[in-house]
Coordinates of N, CA and C in Angstrom, one line a residue:
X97 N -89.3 -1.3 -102.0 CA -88.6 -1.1 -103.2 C -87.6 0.1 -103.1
X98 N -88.0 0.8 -102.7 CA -87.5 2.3 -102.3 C -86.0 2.0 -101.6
X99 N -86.1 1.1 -99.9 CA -85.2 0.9 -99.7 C -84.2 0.1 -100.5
X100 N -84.1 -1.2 -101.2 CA -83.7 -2.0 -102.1 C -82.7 -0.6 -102.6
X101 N -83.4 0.0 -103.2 CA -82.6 1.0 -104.3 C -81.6 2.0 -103.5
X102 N -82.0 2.2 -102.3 CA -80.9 3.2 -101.7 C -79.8 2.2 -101.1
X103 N -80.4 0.9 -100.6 CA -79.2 0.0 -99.9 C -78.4 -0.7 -101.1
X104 N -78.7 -0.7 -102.8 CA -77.8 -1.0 -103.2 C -77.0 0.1 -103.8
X105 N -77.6 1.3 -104.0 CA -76.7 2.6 -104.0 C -75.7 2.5 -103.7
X106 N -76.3 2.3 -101.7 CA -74.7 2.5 -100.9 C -73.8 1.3 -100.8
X107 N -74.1 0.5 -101.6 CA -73.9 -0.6 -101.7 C -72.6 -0.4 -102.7
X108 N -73.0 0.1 -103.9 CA -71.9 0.9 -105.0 C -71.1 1.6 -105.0
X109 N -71.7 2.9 -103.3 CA -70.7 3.8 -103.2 C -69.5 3.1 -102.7
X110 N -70.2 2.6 -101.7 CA -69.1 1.9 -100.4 C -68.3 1.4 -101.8
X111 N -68.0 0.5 -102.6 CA -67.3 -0.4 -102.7 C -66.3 0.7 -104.1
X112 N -67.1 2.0 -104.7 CA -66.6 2.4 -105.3 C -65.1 3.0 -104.6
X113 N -66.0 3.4 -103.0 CA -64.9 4.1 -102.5 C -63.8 3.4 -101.6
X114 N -63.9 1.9 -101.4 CA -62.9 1.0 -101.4 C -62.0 0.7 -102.1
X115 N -62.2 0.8 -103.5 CA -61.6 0.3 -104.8 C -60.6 2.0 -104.7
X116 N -61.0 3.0 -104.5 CA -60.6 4.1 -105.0 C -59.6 4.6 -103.8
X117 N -59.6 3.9 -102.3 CA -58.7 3.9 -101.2 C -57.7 2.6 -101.8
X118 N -57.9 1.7 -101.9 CA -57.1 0.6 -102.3 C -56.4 1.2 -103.3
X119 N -56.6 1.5 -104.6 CA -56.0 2.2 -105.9 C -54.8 3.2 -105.2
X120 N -55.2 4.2 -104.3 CA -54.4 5.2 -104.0 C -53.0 4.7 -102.7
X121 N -53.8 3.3 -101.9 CA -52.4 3.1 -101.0 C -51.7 2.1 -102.1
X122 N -51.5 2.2 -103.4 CA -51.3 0.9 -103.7 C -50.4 1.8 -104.9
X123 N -51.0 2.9 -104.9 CA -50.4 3.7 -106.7 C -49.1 3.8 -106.4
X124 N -48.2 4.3 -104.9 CA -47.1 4.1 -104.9 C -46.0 3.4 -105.2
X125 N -46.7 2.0 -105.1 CA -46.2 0.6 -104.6 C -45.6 0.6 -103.5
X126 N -46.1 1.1 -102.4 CA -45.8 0.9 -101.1 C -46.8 0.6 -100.2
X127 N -47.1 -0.9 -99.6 CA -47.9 -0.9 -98.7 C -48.2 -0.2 -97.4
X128 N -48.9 -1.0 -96.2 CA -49.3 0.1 -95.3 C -47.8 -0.1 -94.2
X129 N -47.7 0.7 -93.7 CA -46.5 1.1 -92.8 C -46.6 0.3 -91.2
X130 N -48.1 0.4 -91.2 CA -48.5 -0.2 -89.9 C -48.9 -1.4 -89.9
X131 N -48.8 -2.3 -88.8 CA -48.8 -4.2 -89.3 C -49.9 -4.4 -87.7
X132 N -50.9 -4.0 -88.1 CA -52.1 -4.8 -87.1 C -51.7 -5.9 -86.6
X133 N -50.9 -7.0 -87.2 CA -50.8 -8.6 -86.0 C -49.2 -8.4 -85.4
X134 N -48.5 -7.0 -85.7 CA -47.2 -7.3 -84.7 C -47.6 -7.4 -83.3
X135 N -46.1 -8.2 -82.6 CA -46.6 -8.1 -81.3 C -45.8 -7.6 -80.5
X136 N -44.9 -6.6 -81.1 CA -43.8 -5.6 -80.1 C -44.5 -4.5 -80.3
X137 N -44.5 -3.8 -78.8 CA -45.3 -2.5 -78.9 C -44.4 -1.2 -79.3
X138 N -45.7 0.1 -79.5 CA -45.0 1.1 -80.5 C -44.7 1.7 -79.7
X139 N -44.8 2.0 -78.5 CA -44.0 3.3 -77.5 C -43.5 1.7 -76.4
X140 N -42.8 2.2 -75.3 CA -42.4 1.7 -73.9 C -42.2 2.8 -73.2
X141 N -42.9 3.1 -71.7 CA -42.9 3.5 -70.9 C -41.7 4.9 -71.2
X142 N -40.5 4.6 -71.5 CA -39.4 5.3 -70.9 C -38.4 5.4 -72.2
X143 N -39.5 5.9 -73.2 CA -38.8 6.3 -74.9 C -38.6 7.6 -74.6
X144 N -37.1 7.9 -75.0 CA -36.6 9.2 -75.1 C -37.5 10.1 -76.3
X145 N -37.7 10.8 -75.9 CA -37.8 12.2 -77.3 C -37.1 11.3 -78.5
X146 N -37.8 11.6 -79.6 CA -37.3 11.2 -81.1 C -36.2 12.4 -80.8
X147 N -35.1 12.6 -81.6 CA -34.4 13.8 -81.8 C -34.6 14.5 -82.8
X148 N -34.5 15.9 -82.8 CA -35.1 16.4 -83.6 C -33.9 17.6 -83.9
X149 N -33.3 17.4 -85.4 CA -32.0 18.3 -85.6 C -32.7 19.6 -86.0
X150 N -31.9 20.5 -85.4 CA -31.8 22.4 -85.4 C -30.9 22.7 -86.0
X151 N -30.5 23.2 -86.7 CA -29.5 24.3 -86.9 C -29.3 25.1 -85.8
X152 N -27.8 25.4 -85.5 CA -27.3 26.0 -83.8 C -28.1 28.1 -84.7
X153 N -28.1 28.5 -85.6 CA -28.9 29.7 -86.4 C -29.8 29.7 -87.4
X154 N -30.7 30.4 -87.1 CA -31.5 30.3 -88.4 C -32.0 31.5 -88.7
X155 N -32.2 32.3 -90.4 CA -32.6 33.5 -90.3 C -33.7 33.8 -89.3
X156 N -33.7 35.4 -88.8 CA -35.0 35.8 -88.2 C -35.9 36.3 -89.6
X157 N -37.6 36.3 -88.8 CA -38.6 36.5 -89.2 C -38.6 37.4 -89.8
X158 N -38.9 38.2 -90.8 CA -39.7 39.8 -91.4 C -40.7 39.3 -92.2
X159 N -41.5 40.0 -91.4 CA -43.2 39.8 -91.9 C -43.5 41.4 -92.4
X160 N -43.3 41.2 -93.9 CA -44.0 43.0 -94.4 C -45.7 42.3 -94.3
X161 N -46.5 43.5 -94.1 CA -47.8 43.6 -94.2 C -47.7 44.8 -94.7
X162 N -48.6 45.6 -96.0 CA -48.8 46.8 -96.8 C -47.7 47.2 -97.1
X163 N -47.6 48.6 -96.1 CA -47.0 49.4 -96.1 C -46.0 49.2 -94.6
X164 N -46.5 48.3 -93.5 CA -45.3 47.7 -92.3 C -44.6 46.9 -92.7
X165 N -43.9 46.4 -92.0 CA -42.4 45.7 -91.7 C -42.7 45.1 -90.2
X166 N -42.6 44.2 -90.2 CA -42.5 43.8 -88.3 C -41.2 42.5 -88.3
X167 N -40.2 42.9 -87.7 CA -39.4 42.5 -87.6 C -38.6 41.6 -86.3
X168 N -38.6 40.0 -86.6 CA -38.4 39.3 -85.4 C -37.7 39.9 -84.2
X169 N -37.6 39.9 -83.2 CA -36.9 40.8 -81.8 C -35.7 40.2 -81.5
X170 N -36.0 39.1 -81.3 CA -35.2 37.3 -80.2 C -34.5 37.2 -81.0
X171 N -33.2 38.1 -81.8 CA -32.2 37.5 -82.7 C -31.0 37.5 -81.4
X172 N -29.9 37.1 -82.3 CA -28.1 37.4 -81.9 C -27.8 38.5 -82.8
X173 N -26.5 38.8 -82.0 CA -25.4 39.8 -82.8 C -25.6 40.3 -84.3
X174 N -26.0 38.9 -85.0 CA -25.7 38.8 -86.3 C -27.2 38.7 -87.2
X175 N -28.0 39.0 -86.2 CA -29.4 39.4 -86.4 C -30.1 37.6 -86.9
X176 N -29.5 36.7 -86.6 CA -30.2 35.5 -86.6 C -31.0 35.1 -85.6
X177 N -32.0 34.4 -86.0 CA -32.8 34.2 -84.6 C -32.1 33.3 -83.9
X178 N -32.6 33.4 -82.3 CA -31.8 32.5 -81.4 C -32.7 31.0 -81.6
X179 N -32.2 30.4 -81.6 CA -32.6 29.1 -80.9 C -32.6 28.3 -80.3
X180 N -34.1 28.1 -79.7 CA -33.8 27.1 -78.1 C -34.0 28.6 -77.1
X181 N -34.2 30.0 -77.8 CA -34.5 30.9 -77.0 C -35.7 30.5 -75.5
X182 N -35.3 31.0 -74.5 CA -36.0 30.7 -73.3 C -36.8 31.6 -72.8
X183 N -37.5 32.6 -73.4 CA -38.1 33.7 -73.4 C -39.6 33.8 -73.7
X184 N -40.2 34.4 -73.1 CA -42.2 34.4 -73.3 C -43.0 35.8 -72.8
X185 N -44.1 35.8 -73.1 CA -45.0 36.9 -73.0 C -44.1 38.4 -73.3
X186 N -44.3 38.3 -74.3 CA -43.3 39.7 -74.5 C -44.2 41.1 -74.3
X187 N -43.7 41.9 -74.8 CA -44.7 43.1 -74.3 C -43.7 44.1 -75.1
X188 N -44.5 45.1 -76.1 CA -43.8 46.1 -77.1 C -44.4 47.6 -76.8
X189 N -43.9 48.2 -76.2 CA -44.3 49.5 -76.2 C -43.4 50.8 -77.5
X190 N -44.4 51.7 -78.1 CA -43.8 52.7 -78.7 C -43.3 54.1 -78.2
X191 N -42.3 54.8 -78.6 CA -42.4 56.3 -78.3 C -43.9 57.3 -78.6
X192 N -44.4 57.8 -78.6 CA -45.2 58.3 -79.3 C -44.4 59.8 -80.2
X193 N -43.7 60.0 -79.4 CA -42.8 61.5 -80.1 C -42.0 60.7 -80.9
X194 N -41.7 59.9 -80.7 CA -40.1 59.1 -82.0 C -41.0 57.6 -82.2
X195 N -41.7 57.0 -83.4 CA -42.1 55.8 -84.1 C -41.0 54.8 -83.7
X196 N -39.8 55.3 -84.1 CA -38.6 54.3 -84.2 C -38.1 54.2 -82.9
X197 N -38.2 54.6 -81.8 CA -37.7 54.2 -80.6 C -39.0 53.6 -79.7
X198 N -38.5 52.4 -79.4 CA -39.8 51.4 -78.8 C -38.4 50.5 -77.8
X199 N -39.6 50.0 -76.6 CA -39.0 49.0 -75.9 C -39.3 47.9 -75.9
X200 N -39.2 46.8 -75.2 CA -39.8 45.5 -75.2 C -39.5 44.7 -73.9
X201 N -39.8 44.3 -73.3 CA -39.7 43.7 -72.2 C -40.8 41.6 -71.7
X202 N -39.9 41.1 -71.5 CA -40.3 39.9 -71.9 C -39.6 38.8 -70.4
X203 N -40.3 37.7 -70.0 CA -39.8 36.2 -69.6 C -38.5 35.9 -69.3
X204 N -37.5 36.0 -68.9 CA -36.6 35.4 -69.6 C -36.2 34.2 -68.4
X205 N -36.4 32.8 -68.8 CA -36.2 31.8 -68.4 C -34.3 31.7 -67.9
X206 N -33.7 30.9 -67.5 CA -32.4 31.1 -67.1 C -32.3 29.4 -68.8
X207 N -33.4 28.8 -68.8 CA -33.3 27.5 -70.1 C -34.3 27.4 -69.9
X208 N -34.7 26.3 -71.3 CA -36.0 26.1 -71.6 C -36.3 25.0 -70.6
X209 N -35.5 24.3 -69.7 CA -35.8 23.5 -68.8 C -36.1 24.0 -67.7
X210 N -35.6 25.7 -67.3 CA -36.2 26.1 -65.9 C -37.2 26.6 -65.5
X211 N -37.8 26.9 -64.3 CA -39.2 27.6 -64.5 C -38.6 28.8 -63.5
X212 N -37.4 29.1 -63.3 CA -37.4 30.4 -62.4 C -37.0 32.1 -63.9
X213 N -37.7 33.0 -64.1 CA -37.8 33.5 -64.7 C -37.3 35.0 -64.3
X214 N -36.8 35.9 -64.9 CA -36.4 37.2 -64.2 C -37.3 38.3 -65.8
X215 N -36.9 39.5 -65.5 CA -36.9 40.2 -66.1 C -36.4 41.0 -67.0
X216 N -36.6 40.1 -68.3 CA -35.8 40.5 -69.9 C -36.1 42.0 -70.3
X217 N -35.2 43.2 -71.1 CA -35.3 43.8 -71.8 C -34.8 44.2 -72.6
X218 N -35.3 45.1 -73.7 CA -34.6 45.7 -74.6 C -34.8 46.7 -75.3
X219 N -34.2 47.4 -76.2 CA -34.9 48.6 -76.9 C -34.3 48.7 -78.0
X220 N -34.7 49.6 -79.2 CA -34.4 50.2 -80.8 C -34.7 51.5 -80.9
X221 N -33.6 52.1 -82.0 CA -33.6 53.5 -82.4 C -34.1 53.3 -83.5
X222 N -34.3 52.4 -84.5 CA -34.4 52.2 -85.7 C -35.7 51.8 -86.1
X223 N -36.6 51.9 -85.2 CA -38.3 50.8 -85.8 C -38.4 49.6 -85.4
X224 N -37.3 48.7 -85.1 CA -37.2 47.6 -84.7 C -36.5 46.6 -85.8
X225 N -35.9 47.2 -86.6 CA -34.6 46.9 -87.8 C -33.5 46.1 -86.6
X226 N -33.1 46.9 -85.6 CA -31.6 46.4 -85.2 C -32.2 46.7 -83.3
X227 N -32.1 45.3 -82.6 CA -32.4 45.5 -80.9 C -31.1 45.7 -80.4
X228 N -31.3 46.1 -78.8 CA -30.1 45.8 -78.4 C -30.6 45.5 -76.8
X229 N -30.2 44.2 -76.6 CA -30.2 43.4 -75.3 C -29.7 43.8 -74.1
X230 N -29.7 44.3 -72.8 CA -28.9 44.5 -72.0 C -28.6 43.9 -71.0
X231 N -29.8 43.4 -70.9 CA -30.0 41.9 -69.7 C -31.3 41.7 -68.9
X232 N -31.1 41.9 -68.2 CA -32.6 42.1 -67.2 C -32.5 42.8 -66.1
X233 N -33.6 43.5 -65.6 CA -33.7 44.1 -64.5 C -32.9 44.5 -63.3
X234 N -33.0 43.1 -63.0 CA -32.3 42.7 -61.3 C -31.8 41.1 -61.6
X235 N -30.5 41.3 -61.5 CA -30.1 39.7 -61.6 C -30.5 38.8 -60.5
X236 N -31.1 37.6 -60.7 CA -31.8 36.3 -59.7 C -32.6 37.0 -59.2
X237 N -34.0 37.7 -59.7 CA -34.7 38.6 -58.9 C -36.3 37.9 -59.9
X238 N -36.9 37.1 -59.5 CA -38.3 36.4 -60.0 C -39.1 37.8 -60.5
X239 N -39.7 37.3 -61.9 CA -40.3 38.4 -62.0 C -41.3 37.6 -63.6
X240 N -42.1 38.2 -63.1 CA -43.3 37.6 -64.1 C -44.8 38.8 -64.3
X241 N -45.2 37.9 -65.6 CA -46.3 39.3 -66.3 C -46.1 40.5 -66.3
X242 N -44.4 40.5 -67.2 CA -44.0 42.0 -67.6 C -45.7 42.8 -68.4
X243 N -45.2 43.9 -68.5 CA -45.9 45.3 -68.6 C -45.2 46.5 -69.0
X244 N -45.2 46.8 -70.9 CA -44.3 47.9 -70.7 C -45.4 48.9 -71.3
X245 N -45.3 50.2 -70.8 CA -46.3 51.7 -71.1 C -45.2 52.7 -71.9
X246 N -46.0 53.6 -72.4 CA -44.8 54.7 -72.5 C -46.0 55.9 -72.1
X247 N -45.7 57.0 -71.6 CA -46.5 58.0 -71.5 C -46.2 59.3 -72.9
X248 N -46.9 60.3 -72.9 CA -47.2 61.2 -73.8 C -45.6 61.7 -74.3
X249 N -44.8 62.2 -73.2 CA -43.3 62.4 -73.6 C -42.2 61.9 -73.8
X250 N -42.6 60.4 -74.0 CA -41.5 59.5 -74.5 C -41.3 58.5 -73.6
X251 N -41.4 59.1 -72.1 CA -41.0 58.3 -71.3 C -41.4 56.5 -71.2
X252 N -40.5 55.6 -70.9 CA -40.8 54.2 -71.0 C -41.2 53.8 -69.9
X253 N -41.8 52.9 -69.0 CA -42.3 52.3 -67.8 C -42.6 50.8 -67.9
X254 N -41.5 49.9 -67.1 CA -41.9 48.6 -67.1 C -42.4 48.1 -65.8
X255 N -43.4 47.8 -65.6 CA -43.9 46.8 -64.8 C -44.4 45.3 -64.6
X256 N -43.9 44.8 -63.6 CA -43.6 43.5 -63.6 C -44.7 42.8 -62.0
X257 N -44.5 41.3 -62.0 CA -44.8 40.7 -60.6 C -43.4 40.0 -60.0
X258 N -43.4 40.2 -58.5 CA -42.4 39.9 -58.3 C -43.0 38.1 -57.4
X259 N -41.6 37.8 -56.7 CA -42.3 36.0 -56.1 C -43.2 36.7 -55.1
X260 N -43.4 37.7 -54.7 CA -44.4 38.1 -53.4 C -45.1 38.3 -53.8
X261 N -45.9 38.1 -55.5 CA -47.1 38.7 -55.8 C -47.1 39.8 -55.9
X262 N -46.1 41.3 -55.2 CA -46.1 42.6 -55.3 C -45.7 42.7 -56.5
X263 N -46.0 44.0 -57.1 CA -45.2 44.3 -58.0 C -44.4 45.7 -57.7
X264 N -43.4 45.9 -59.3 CA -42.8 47.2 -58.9 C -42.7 47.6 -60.0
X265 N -42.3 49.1 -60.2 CA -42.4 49.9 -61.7 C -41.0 50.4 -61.8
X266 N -40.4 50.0 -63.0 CA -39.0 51.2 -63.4 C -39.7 52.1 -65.0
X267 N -38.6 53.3 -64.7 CA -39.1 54.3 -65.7 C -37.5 54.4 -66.3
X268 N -37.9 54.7 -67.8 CA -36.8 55.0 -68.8 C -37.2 56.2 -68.9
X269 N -36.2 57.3 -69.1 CA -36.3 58.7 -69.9 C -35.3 58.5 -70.8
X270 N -34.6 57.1 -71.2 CA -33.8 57.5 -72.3 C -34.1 56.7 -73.6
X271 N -35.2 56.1 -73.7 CA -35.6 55.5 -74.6 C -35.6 54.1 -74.1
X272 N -34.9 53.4 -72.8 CA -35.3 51.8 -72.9 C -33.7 51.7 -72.6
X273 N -32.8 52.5 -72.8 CA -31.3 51.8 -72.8 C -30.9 51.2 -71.3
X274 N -31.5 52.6 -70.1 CA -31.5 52.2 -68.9 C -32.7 52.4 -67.9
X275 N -33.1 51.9 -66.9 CA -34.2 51.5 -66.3 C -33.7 52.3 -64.2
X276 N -34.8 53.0 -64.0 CA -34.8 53.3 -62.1 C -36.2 53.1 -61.9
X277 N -36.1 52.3 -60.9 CA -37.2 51.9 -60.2 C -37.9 53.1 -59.7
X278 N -39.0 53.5 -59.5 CA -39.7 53.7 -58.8 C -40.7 53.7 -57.3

């Protein structure tokens, strides 16, 4: 008896909650989108990417939390973010004697299609309100799992891997604007 009464329970749920799936693909007035007996398939081997429109700019990021500000890096000139940027693992070091002067050092891909990578940098006077790009390192010079430090007097230090697995160190004493190896 016992079971009787739970098998027609679920007997009521099930069908309450068929009625109540049916009611909702139906409240639109639009059937289902997918057709179980077609017989042309949904992908073929050699389907381009859907395309997917960008805007060639788009504002950058400001994320306040409390009493911070953290302000996207990866813009242009005009403080938009880049897009289609080819840049990764960034790395943010501060001054400790000046808050507002920090560097950052990062990936920088040649496109998002290549895998040969050099060594991106940049620096701010301002907190990180306004960057300024200079380029990288060493031009055509492989360079991966940047590393930026600052020590007690300001000084900046980036370290990087180079394609030999070695690595090498440049030091800033001017806040990040210019870089000597080590």
């Amino acid at each position: 008896m016992a079971n009787m009464k739970y098998s027609t329970l679920l007997s009521i749920t099930s069908s309450c909650g068929l009625a109540l799936l049916a009611g909702i693909a139906t409240a639109s007035g639009q059937g289902p989108t997918w057709n179980p007996h077609t017989k042309a398939p949904l992908e073929t081997y050699d389907n381009p990417p859907a395309y997917i429109y960008r805007l060639e700019t788009s504002p950058r990021m400001i994320s306040p939390f409390g009493v911070f500000t953290s302000y996207q890096v990866n813009v242009d000139a005009n403080g938009n973010n880049i897009v289609g940027d080819a840049a990764n693992e960034c790395t943010i070091s501060v001054d400790p004697t000046n808050g507002n002067n920090m560097v950052i050092g990062w990936r920088q891909f040649n496109s998002v299609q290549s895998n040969f990578r050099q060594g991106g940098w940049g620096y701010t006077t301002d907190g990180g309100v306004h960057w300024t790009f200079p380029g990288v390192l060493e031009n055509n010079v492989f360079r991966s799992d940047p590393v930026t430090n600052s020590d007690e007097t300001g000084k900046f230090f980036y370290l990087s891997l180079l394609n030999s697995l070695c690595e090498n160190m440049y030091r800033s004493t001017n806040g990040g604007q210019t870089w000597t190896e080590l």
